[in-house]
CSV table of C-alpha atoms in Angstrom, one decimal:
chain,number,residue,atom,x,y,z
A,30,MET,CA,71.3,59.3,130.2
A,31,GLN,CA,72.2,56.3,128.0
A,32,ILE,CA,72.3,56.3,124.2
A,33,ASN,CA,73.2,53.1,122.5
A,34,PRO,CA,76.4,53.1,120.4
A,35,ILE,CA,75.9,53.0,116.7
A,36,THR,CA,77.2,50.3,114.4
A,37,ASN,CA,77.4,52.1,111.1
A,38,GLY,CA,77.0,55.8,110.9
A,39,VAL,CA,78.4,59.2,111.7
A,40,VAL,CA,79.0,61.0,115.0
A,41,LEU,CA,79.5,64.7,115.2
A,42,ASP,CA,81.3,65.4,118.5
A,43,HIS,CA,82.4,68.7,120.1
A,44,ILE,CA,79.6,70.7,118.7
A,45,THR,CA,79.4,74.1,120.4
A,46,ALA,CA,76.6,73.8,122.9
A,47,GLY,CA,73.5,75.3,121.4
A,48,LYS,CA,74.5,74.8,117.7
A,49,ILE,CA,73.0,71.4,117.2
A,50,MET,CA,69.6,72.4,116.0
A,51,GLU,CA,71.0,74.7,113.4
A,52,LEU,CA,73.1,71.8,112.1
A,53,TYR,CA,70.0,69.6,112.1
A,54,ARG,CA,68.1,72.1,110.1
A,55,VAL,CA,70.8,73.0,107.6
A,56,LEU,CA,71.7,69.3,106.9
A,57,ASN,CA,68.0,68.5,106.4
A,58,LEU,CA,68.3,65.7,109.0
A,59,ASP,CA,64.5,65.7,109.4
A,60,GLU,CA,64.4,63.9,106.0
A,61,LEU,CA,66.3,60.9,107.4
A,62,GLU,CA,64.4,57.7,108.3
A,63,CYS,CA,67.2,56.2,110.5
A,64,SER,CA,67.7,56.9,114.2
A,65,VAL,CA,69.2,60.3,114.9
A,66,ALA,CA,70.3,61.2,118.5
A,67,ILE,CA,70.4,64.8,119.4
A,68,ILE,CA,72.4,65.2,122.7
A,69,LYS,CA,72.4,68.7,124.1
A,70,ASN,CA,74.5,70.2,126.8
A,71,ALA,CA,76.5,67.0,127.5
A,72,ASP,CA,79.4,67.4,129.9
A,73,SER,CA,82.8,67.9,128.3
A,74,LYS,CA,86.2,68.2,130.0
A,75,ARG,CA,87.5,70.5,127.2
A,76,MET,CA,84.4,72.5,126.5
A,77,GLY,CA,82.4,72.5,129.7
A,78,LYS,CA,79.2,71.8,127.7
A,79,LYS,CA,78.9,70.4,124.2
A,80,ASP,CA,76.3,69.0,121.8
A,81,ILE,CA,76.7,65.6,120.1
A,82,LEU,CA,74.9,64.3,117.1
A,83,LYS,CA,74.6,60.6,116.2
A,84,ILE,CA,73.3,59.4,112.9
A,85,ASP,CA,72.6,55.6,112.7
A,86,ALA,CA,73.3,55.3,108.9
A,87,ALA,CA,76.3,55.6,106.7
A,88,ILE,CA,75.4,58.8,104.9
A,89,ASP,CA,77.5,61.5,103.2
A,90,LEU,CA,77.2,64.7,105.1
A,91,ASN,CA,78.3,68.0,103.5
A,92,LEU,CA,81.3,68.6,105.8
A,93,ASP,CA,81.9,72.1,104.3
A,94,VAL,CA,78.5,73.1,105.7
A,95,VAL,CA,79.3,71.6,109.0
A,96,GLY,CA,82.7,73.2,109.2
A,97,TYR,CA,81.2,76.6,108.2
A,98,ILE,CA,78.6,76.5,111.0
A,99,ASP,CA,80.9,75.1,113.7
A,100,PRO,CA,84.6,74.6,112.7
A,101,GLY,CA,85.5,73.0,116.1
A,102,ILE,CA,83.5,69.8,115.4
A,103,THR,CA,85.1,66.3,115.2
A,104,VAL,CA,83.6,63.9,112.8
A,105,ASN,CA,83.7,60.2,113.5
A,106,ILE,CA,82.8,57.7,110.8
A,107,ILE,CA,81.8,54.4,112.3
A,108,LYS,CA,81.8,51.0,110.6
A,109,ASP,CA,81.0,47.7,112.2
A,110,GLY,CA,81.0,49.4,115.6
A,111,VAL,CA,84.6,50.8,115.1
A,112,VAL,CA,85.7,54.3,114.4
A,113,ILE,CA,87.4,54.0,111.0
A,114,LYS,CA,87.9,57.7,110.5
A,115,ARG,CA,88.2,60.7,112.8
A,116,LYS,CA,88.4,64.2,111.3
A,117,LYS,CA,88.7,67.5,113.0
A,118,LEU,CA,87.0,70.0,110.9
A,119,GLY,CA,88.1,73.6,110.3
A,120,LEU,CA,86.7,76.4,108.3
A,121,PRO,CA,86.2,75.3,104.7
A,122,GLU,CA,88.0,77.3,101.9
A,123,LYS,CA,84.9,77.5,99.9
A,124,VAL,CA,81.2,76.9,100.5
A,125,THR,CA,78.6,76.5,97.8
A,126,ASN,CA,74.9,77.3,98.3
A,127,VAL,CA,75.3,77.6,102.1
A,128,ILE,CA,75.4,81.4,102.3
A,129,LYS,CA,73.2,83.4,100.0
A,130,CYS,CA,74.6,86.6,98.6
A,131,LYS,CA,72.3,89.5,99.6
A,132,ASN,CA,74.0,92.2,97.5
A,133,PRO,CA,71.3,93.5,95.1
A,134,ARG,CA,74.0,94.6,92.7
A,135,CYS,CA,75.5,91.0,92.5
A,136,ILE,CA,75.0,89.0,89.3
A,137,THR,CA,73.4,86.3,91.5
A,138,SER,CA,70.5,88.6,92.2
A,139,ILE,CA,69.3,88.3,88.6
A,140,GLU,CA,70.5,84.9,87.5
A,141,GLN,CA,68.8,82.3,89.6
A,142,GLU,CA,70.7,79.3,88.3
A,143,LEU,CA,74.1,80.5,89.5
A,144,PRO,CA,75.4,78.8,92.6
A,145,HIS,CA,76.1,81.1,95.5
A,146,VAL,CA,79.8,80.5,96.2
A,147,PHE,CA,81.7,82.1,99.1
A,148,LYS,CA,85.4,81.9,99.6
A,149,LEU,CA,87.3,82.2,102.9
A,150,THR,CA,89.3,85.4,102.7
A,151,ASP,CA,90.4,85.8,106.3
A,152,ARG,CA,90.7,82.8,108.6
A,153,GLU,CA,91.3,84.9,111.7
A,154,THR,CA,88.1,86.9,111.4
A,155,LYS,CA,86.2,84.1,109.7
A,156,THR,CA,85.4,86.3,106.7
A,157,TYR,CA,83.8,84.8,103.7
A,158,ARG,CA,83.3,86.8,100.5
A,159,CYS,CA,81.1,86.2,97.5
A,160,ILE,CA,83.3,85.1,94.6
A,161,TYR,CA,81.3,87.3,92.2
A,162,CYS,CA,80.9,90.6,94.0
A,163,GLU,CA,83.2,90.2,97.0
A,164,SER,CA,80.5,91.2,99.4
A,165,LYS,CA,81.1,90.0,102.9
A,166,ALA,CA,78.9,87.1,104.3
A,167,LYS,CA,77.0,88.4,107.3
A,168,ASN,CA,76.0,85.7,109.6
A,169,ILE,CA,78.9,83.7,111.1
B,11,MET,CA,93.8,80.6,79.3
B,12,ARG,CA,94.0,83.9,81.0
B,13,HIS,CA,91.2,86.4,81.7
B,14,LEU,CA,91.3,89.8,83.3
B,15,ILE,CA,88.6,90.2,85.9
B,16,ASP,CA,90.4,92.0,88.7
B,17,ILE,CA,93.6,94.1,88.4
B,18,LEU,CA,95.2,91.9,91.1
B,19,ASP,CA,94.9,89.0,88.7
B,20,LEU,CA,98.0,90.4,87.2
B,21,SER,CA,101.4,90.3,88.9
B,22,THR,CA,103.5,93.4,89.1
B,23,GLN,CA,105.8,91.8,86.6
B,24,GLU,CA,103.0,91.2,84.2
B,25,ILE,CA,101.9,94.9,84.6
B,26,ASP,CA,105.5,95.9,83.8
B,27,GLU,CA,105.4,93.8,80.7
B,28,LEU,CA,102.0,95.3,79.6
B,29,ILE,CA,103.4,98.8,80.1
B,30,ALA,CA,106.5,97.9,78.1
B,31,THR,CA,104.4,96.6,75.3
B,32,ALA,CA,102.1,99.7,75.3
B,33,ASN,CA,105.2,101.9,75.2
B,34,ASP,CA,106.6,100.0,72.3
B,35,ILE,CA,103.2,100.3,70.5
B,36,ILE,CA,103.3,104.1,71.0
B,37,ALA,CA,106.8,104.2,69.7
B,38,ASN,CA,106.4,101.8,66.8
B,39,PRO,CA,102.7,101.6,65.8
B,40,ASP,CA,103.5,100.1,62.4
B,41,LYS,CA,104.9,97.0,64.0
B,42,TYR,CA,101.5,96.1,65.4
B,43,ARG,CA,99.2,96.9,62.5
B,44,GLU,CA,98.5,93.3,61.6
B,45,LYS,CA,99.2,91.5,64.8
B,46,CYS,CA,95.5,90.5,65.2
B,47,LYS,CA,94.6,90.0,61.6
B,48,TYR,CA,91.6,87.6,61.3
B,49,LYS,CA,91.0,87.9,65.0
B,50,LYS,CA,87.7,89.1,66.4
B,51,LEU,CA,86.9,91.1,69.6
B,52,ALA,CA,83.4,90.8,70.9
B,53,THR,CA,82.4,93.9,72.9
B,54,LEU,CA,79.4,92.8,75.1
B,55,PHE,CA,78.2,96.0,76.7
B,56,TYR,CA,75.1,95.6,78.8
B,57,GLU,CA,75.2,99.2,79.7
B,58,PRO,CA,76.4,102.2,77.7
B,59,SER,CA,80.0,103.4,78.0
B,60,THR,CA,81.3,105.4,75.2
B,61,ARG,CA,84.9,105.7,76.0
B,62,THR,CA,85.6,102.2,77.3
B,63,ARG,CA,83.9,100.6,74.4
B,64,LEU,CA,85.4,102.8,71.7
B,65,SER,CA,88.9,102.4,73.2
B,66,PHE,CA,88.5,98.6,73.1
B,67,GLU,CA,87.2,98.8,69.5
B,68,ALA,CA,89.9,101.2,68.4
B,69,ALA,CA,92.5,99.0,70.1
B,70,MET,CA,91.4,95.9,68.1
B,71,TYR,CA,91.1,97.8,64.8
B,72,GLU,CA,94.7,99.2,65.3
B,73,LEU,CA,95.9,95.6,65.7
B,74,GLY,CA,94.3,94.7,62.4
B,75,GLY,CA,91.5,92.8,63.9
B,76,ASN,CA,87.7,93.0,63.7
B,77,VAL,CA,85.0,93.9,66.2
B,78,LEU,CA,81.5,92.6,66.8
B,79,GLY,CA,79.1,93.1,69.7
B,80,PHE,CA,76.4,95.2,71.2
B,81,SER,CA,76.4,98.5,73.1
B,82,GLU,CA,73.3,98.1,75.3
B,83,ALA,CA,71.4,95.2,76.8
B,84,THR,CA,68.2,96.0,74.8
B,85,SER,CA,69.9,95.1,71.5
B,86,SER,CA,71.2,91.8,72.9
B,87,SER,CA,69.5,88.5,73.7
B,88,ALA,CA,69.7,89.5,77.4
B,89,SER,CA,66.5,91.4,76.7
B,90,LYS,CA,64.9,88.0,75.9
B,91,GLY,CA,66.2,86.7,79.2
B,92,GLU,CA,69.3,84.8,78.1
B,93,SER,CA,71.8,84.3,80.9
B,94,VAL,CA,75.4,85.7,80.9
B,95,SER,CA,76.8,82.2,80.8
B,96,ASP,CA,74.8,81.2,77.7
B,97,THR,CA,75.6,84.4,75.9
B,98,ALA,CA,79.3,84.0,76.7
B,99,ARG,CA,79.3,80.4,75.6
B,100,ILE,CA,77.7,81.3,72.3
B,101,ILE,CA,79.9,84.3,71.6
B,102,GLY,CA,82.9,82.0,72.4
B,103,GLY,CA,82.1,80.3,69.2
B,104,TYR,CA,82.1,83.5,67.2
B,105,ALA,CA,84.9,85.6,68.5
B,106,ASP,CA,88.5,85.2,69.9
B,107,ILE,CA,88.2,87.5,72.9
B,108,ILE,CA,85.5,89.2,74.9
B,109,ALA,CA,85.4,92.6,76.6
B,110,MET,CA,82.3,92.8,78.8
B,111,ARG,CA,80.7,95.7,80.6
B,112,HIS,CA,77.7,94.7,82.9
B,113,PRO,CA,75.7,96.6,85.5
B,114,LYS,CA,75.8,93.6,87.9
B,115,GLU,CA,78.9,92.8,89.9
B,116,GLY,CA,80.6,89.5,89.0
B,117,ALA,CA,79.0,89.1,85.5
B,118,PRO,CA,82.4,89.0,83.7
B,119,LEU,CA,83.6,86.3,86.1
B,120,VAL,CA,80.5,84.3,85.3
B,121,ALA,CA,81.2,84.8,81.6
B,122,SER,CA,84.8,83.6,82.0
B,123,TYR,CA,83.7,80.2,83.3
B,124,LYS,CA,81.8,79.4,80.1
B,125,ALA,CA,83.2,81.5,77.2
B,126,GLY,CA,86.1,79.2,76.3
B,127,ILE,CA,88.0,82.4,75.1
B,128,PRO,CA,89.7,85.1,77.2
B,129,VAL,CA,87.3,87.5,78.9
B,130,ILE,CA,88.2,91.1,79.9
B,131,ASN,CA,86.2,92.9,82.6
B,132,ALA,CA,85.3,96.3,81.1
B,133,GLY,CA,83.5,97.3,84.2
B,134,ASP,CA,81.1,95.4,86.4
B,135,GLY,CA,78.8,97.8,88.3
B,136,GLY,CA,80.6,99.6,91.1
B,137,HIS,CA,83.0,96.6,91.5
B,138,ASN,CA,86.0,96.4,89.3
B,139,HIS,CA,87.3,98.2,86.2
B,140,PRO,CA,90.8,96.8,85.7
B,141,THR,CA,91.5,98.3,82.3
B,142,GLN,CA,91.0,101.8,83.7
B,143,THR,CA,93.6,101.0,86.4
B,144,LEU,CA,96.0,99.7,83.7
B,145,THR,CA,95.4,103.0,81.9
B,146,ASP,CA,96.2,104.9,85.1
B,147,LEU,CA,99.3,102.9,85.7
B,148,LEU,CA,100.6,103.4,82.1
B,149,THR,CA,100.1,107.1,82.4
B,150,ILE,CA,101.8,107.3,85.8
B,151,MET,CA,104.8,105.3,84.5
B,152,ARG,CA,105.1,107.4,81.3
B,153,LYS,CA,105.1,110.6,83.4
B,154,LYS,CA,107.1,109.5,86.4
B,155,ASN,CA,109.1,106.5,85.2
B,156,ARG,CA,108.5,104.8,88.6
B,157,PHE,CA,105.8,103.8,91.1
B,158,ASP,CA,108.0,103.4,94.1
B,159,GLY,CA,108.1,106.3,96.5
B,160,LEU,CA,105.3,108.3,94.9
B,161,THR,CA,102.9,110.5,96.9
B,162,VAL,CA,99.5,110.0,95.4
B,163,GLY,CA,96.6,112.3,96.2
B,164,LEU,CA,93.1,111.0,95.6
B,165,CYS,CA,90.4,113.6,95.6
B,166,GLY,CA,86.6,113.6,95.6
B,167,ASP,CA,84.3,110.6,95.9
B,168,LEU,CA,86.5,108.0,97.5
B,169,LYS,CA,83.7,106.0,98.9
B,170,PHE,CA,82.0,104.8,95.8
B,171,GLY,CA,84.7,105.4,93.2
B,172,ARG,CA,85.8,101.9,92.0
B,173,THR,CA,88.7,103.4,90.0
B,174,VAL,CA,90.1,104.8,93.2
B,175,HIS,CA,89.8,101.5,95.0
B,176,SER,CA,91.5,99.5,92.2
B,177,LEU,CA,94.2,102.0,91.8
B,178,MET,CA,95.0,102.0,95.5
B,179,GLY,CA,95.1,98.1,95.4
B,180,ALA,CA,97.5,98.2,92.5
B,181,LEU,CA,99.8,100.9,93.8
B,182,ALA,CA,100.0,99.4,97.3
B,183,ARG,CA,102.1,96.6,95.9
B,184,TYR,CA,105.0,99.0,95.2
B,185,LYS,CA,107.5,100.3,97.7
B,186,ASN,CA,106.9,103.4,99.8
B,187,VAL,CA,103.8,104.6,98.0
B,188,ARG,CA,102.0,107.2,100.2
B,189,PHE,CA,98.3,108.0,99.8
B,190,ILE,CA,96.8,111.4,100.7
B,191,LEU,CA,93.1,111.0,100.6
B,192,ILE,CA,91.1,114.3,100.1
B,193,SER,CA,87.4,114.0,100.5
B,194,PRO,CA,84.4,115.2,102.6
B,195,PRO,CA,83.9,112.9,105.6
B,196,GLU,CA,80.8,111.4,103.9
B,197,LEU,CA,82.9,110.2,101.0
B,198,LYS,CA,85.9,108.7,102.7
B,199,ILE,CA,87.3,105.3,101.5
B,200,PRO,CA,85.4,102.3,102.9
B,201,GLU,CA,86.6,100.9,106.2
B,202,TYR,CA,87.6,97.5,104.7
B,203,LEU,CA,90.0,99.3,102.2
B,204,ARG,CA,91.5,101.4,104.9
B,205,THR,CA,92.2,98.3,107.0
B,206,ASP,CA,93.6,96.4,104.0
B,207,MET,CA,96.0,99.3,103.3
B,208,LEU,CA,97.1,99.7,106.9
B,209,GLU,CA,97.7,95.9,107.1
B,210,LYS,CA,99.9,96.1,104.0
B,211,GLY,CA,101.9,98.9,105.8
B,212,VAL,CA,100.8,101.6,103.3
B,213,SER,CA,100.9,105.1,104.6
B,214,ILE,CA,97.6,106.9,104.4
B,215,TYR,CA,96.8,110.5,105.4
B,216,GLU,CA,93.2,111.7,105.3
B,217,THR,CA,92.2,115.3,105.0
B,218,THR,CA,89.3,117.4,103.8
B,219,GLU,CA,91.4,120.2,102.3
B,220,LEU,CA,93.0,119.9,99.0
B,221,SER,CA,95.1,123.2,99.1
B,222,LYS,CA,96.9,122.2,102.3
B,223,VAL,CA,98.4,119.0,100.9
B,224,MET,CA,98.9,120.2,97.3
B,225,PRO,CA,102.7,120.9,97.6
B,226,GLU,CA,103.4,117.3,98.6
B,227,LEU,CA,101.7,115.6,95.7
B,228,ASP,CA,103.4,113.8,92.8
B,229,ILE,CA,100.1,112.6,91.4
B,230,LEU,CA,96.6,114.1,91.9
B,231,TYR,CA,93.8,111.8,90.9
B,232,MET,CA,90.6,113.7,90.7
B,233,THR,CA,87.2,111.9,90.7
B,234,ARG,CA,83.6,113.0,90.0
B,235,VAL,CA,81.1,113.3,92.9
B,236,GLN,CA,78.2,111.6,91.4
B,237,ARG,CA,74.6,112.8,91.9
B,238,GLU,CA,73.2,109.3,91.9
B,239,ARG,CA,75.3,108.3,95.0
B,240,PHE,CA,73.5,110.7,97.3
B,241,PHE,CA,70.3,110.1,99.2
B,242,ASN,CA,69.3,113.7,99.1
B,243,GLU,CA,69.8,116.5,96.8
B,244,ALA,CA,70.8,118.9,99.5
B,245,ASP,CA,73.9,116.9,100.4
B,246,TYR,CA,74.8,116.6,96.8
B,247,ILE,CA,74.6,120.3,96.2
B,248,ARG,CA,76.5,121.0,99.4
B,249,LEU,CA,79.4,118.7,98.5
B,250,LYS,CA,79.6,118.7,94.7
B,251,ASP,CA,81.6,122.0,94.5
B,252,SER,CA,83.9,121.3,97.5
B,253,TYR,CA,86.6,119.8,95.5
B,254,ILE,CA,87.0,121.7,92.3
B,255,LEU,CA,90.5,122.0,90.9
B,256,THR,CA,91.4,125.4,89.6
B,257,LEU,CA,94.6,127.1,88.5
B,258,GLU,CA,94.5,129.1,91.7
B,259,LYS,CA,94.6,125.9,93.8
B,260,LEU,CA,97.5,124.6,91.7
B,261,GLN,CA,99.7,127.6,92.6
B,262,ASN,CA,101.6,125.8,95.3
B,263,ALA,CA,101.7,122.5,93.5
B,264,LYS,CA,104.9,120.8,92.2
B,265,ASP,CA,106.0,121.7,88.7
B,266,ASP,CA,105.9,118.1,87.7
B,267,LEU,CA,102.6,117.2,89.3
B,268,CYS,CA,100.6,114.8,87.2
B,269,ILE,CA,96.9,115.5,87.3
B,270,LEU,CA,94.7,112.5,86.4
B,271,HIS,CA,91.0,111.9,86.1
B,272,PRO,CA,89.2,108.8,84.8
B,273,LEU,CA,86.7,111.1,82.9
B,274,PRO,CA,84.0,112.1,82.3
B,275,ARG,CA,84.4,115.2,84.4
B,276,VAL,CA,81.5,117.4,85.2
B,277,ASN,CA,83.0,120.5,86.9
B,278,GLU,CA,85.6,119.1,89.3
B,279,ILE,CA,88.4,120.2,87.1
B,280,ALA,CA,88.0,123.8,85.8
B,281,VAL,CA,88.4,124.0,82.0
B,282,GLU,CA,91.2,126.5,82.6
B,283,VAL,CA,93.4,123.7,84.0
B,284,ASP,CA,93.3,121.8,80.7
B,285,ASP,CA,96.1,123.8,79.1
B,286,ASP,CA,98.4,123.6,82.1
B,287,SER,CA,101.3,121.2,81.4
B,288,ARG,CA,100.4,119.3,84.5
B,289,ALA,CA,97.0,118.2,83.2
B,290,CYS,CA,97.5,114.7,82.0
B,291,TYR,CA,93.9,113.4,81.8
B,292,PHE,CA,93.4,113.6,78.1
B,293,GLU,CA,96.7,111.9,77.5
B,294,GLN,CA,95.5,109.3,80.1
B,295,ALA,CA,92.4,108.7,78.0
B,296,ALA,CA,94.5,108.2,74.9
B,297,ASN,CA,96.7,105.8,76.7
B,298,GLY,CA,93.6,103.7,77.4
B,299,LYS,CA,93.8,102.5,73.8
B,300,TYR,CA,97.4,101.5,73.9
B,301,ILE,CA,97.3,99.5,77.1
B,302,ARG,CA,94.2,97.7,75.8
B,303,MET,CA,96.1,96.8,72.7
B,304,ALA,CA,98.9,95.4,74.9
B,305,LEU,CA,96.3,93.5,77.0
B,306,ILE,CA,94.6,92.0,73.9
B,307,LEU,CA,98.0,90.8,72.6
B,308,LYS,CA,98.8,89.3,76.0
B,309,LEU,CA,95.5,87.4,76.5
B,310,LEU,CA,95.6,86.2,72.9
B,311,GLU,CA,99.2,85.1,73.4
B,312,ILE,CA,100.4,87.0,70.4
B,313,ASP,CA,104.1,88.1,70.6
């Protein structure tokens, strides 16, 4: 299968196989008008199978969201056909409005304008806690 | 600018300093009578709490300052739908320091972002209540003159009791503190807290029987088993009387045992215990005022 290289844009590589649609949804990529390539289950020496996402436009992605969903991803920024920046993500220290606090006793449950902020409290167990009520985030 | 939202916001050195100041206030009250002259404390209490609010107010008055505020949400603009951030920002223009009690967890933290003046968490739901912990620590220090090496028994509702969780967090930072946890299986400490304690290398022993462990204890921290925490009345009735402290149960306790309770009590400490020299809970309540005076001075940066 052949996908043309992009000239200016972003490539997310080493996405855990099966995670790409979640990223697509969370990053609202359906709103983009440029070409977006979704490559599922590509062969990978390191990972066996991986997903790859190519966006043919120089856009700013929320890398905290990307790192939270799949910390093993490599981000490549491409300009004039050359990779000008390559970044291995990790778990972000803090995510804003990515996880919603579900604790009914949390102040966020009654004050809608407050951002839902979660902090990484244990890297090993990938535990994030709400900064207001310290409830654990459930779905990672 | 400093706030006090969680007891762990304070280092052990800062806690030592607060205790030293509180002890000095107790010994030399006249020295402190005008320390907060022309300063105002706003007590923003979105739910009723007699002791905590009055101890904050008494603390500020004893420092020569003034107090303004409200004691329930219905008499504040919250009843008109104003956010905690907005209220904090506005009060920040009227007062020098805020003490906030709120039923929702994290509300004082939200207030601290926008108030522009120091904010003290005076209890946020079942989450944190750092000034109660400071009160407990001051009382323990006055009675035992140390934290290191104490065997601390915590008895009653250890699952929902925020005072227990905060106190354990604070004491776990000292050397060789041993916790004996006495509760029915349904009301044991939460799993995350147990893991946290074990990771810190703190010794924990869990039991359901108070009498058996009584001789080992230096501190006995009693808590109330609250009716509203139970899903059914039968469980509450079955458990509420299991951990009542009586003179009979104290027979094999140490002579210098220190019995604490955050109060209010219902029946978990029999009234007959009140006159025993080991009962320290009323003194503990009185200490609440002195440690809050020390805290107000610290956060207002007044020497």
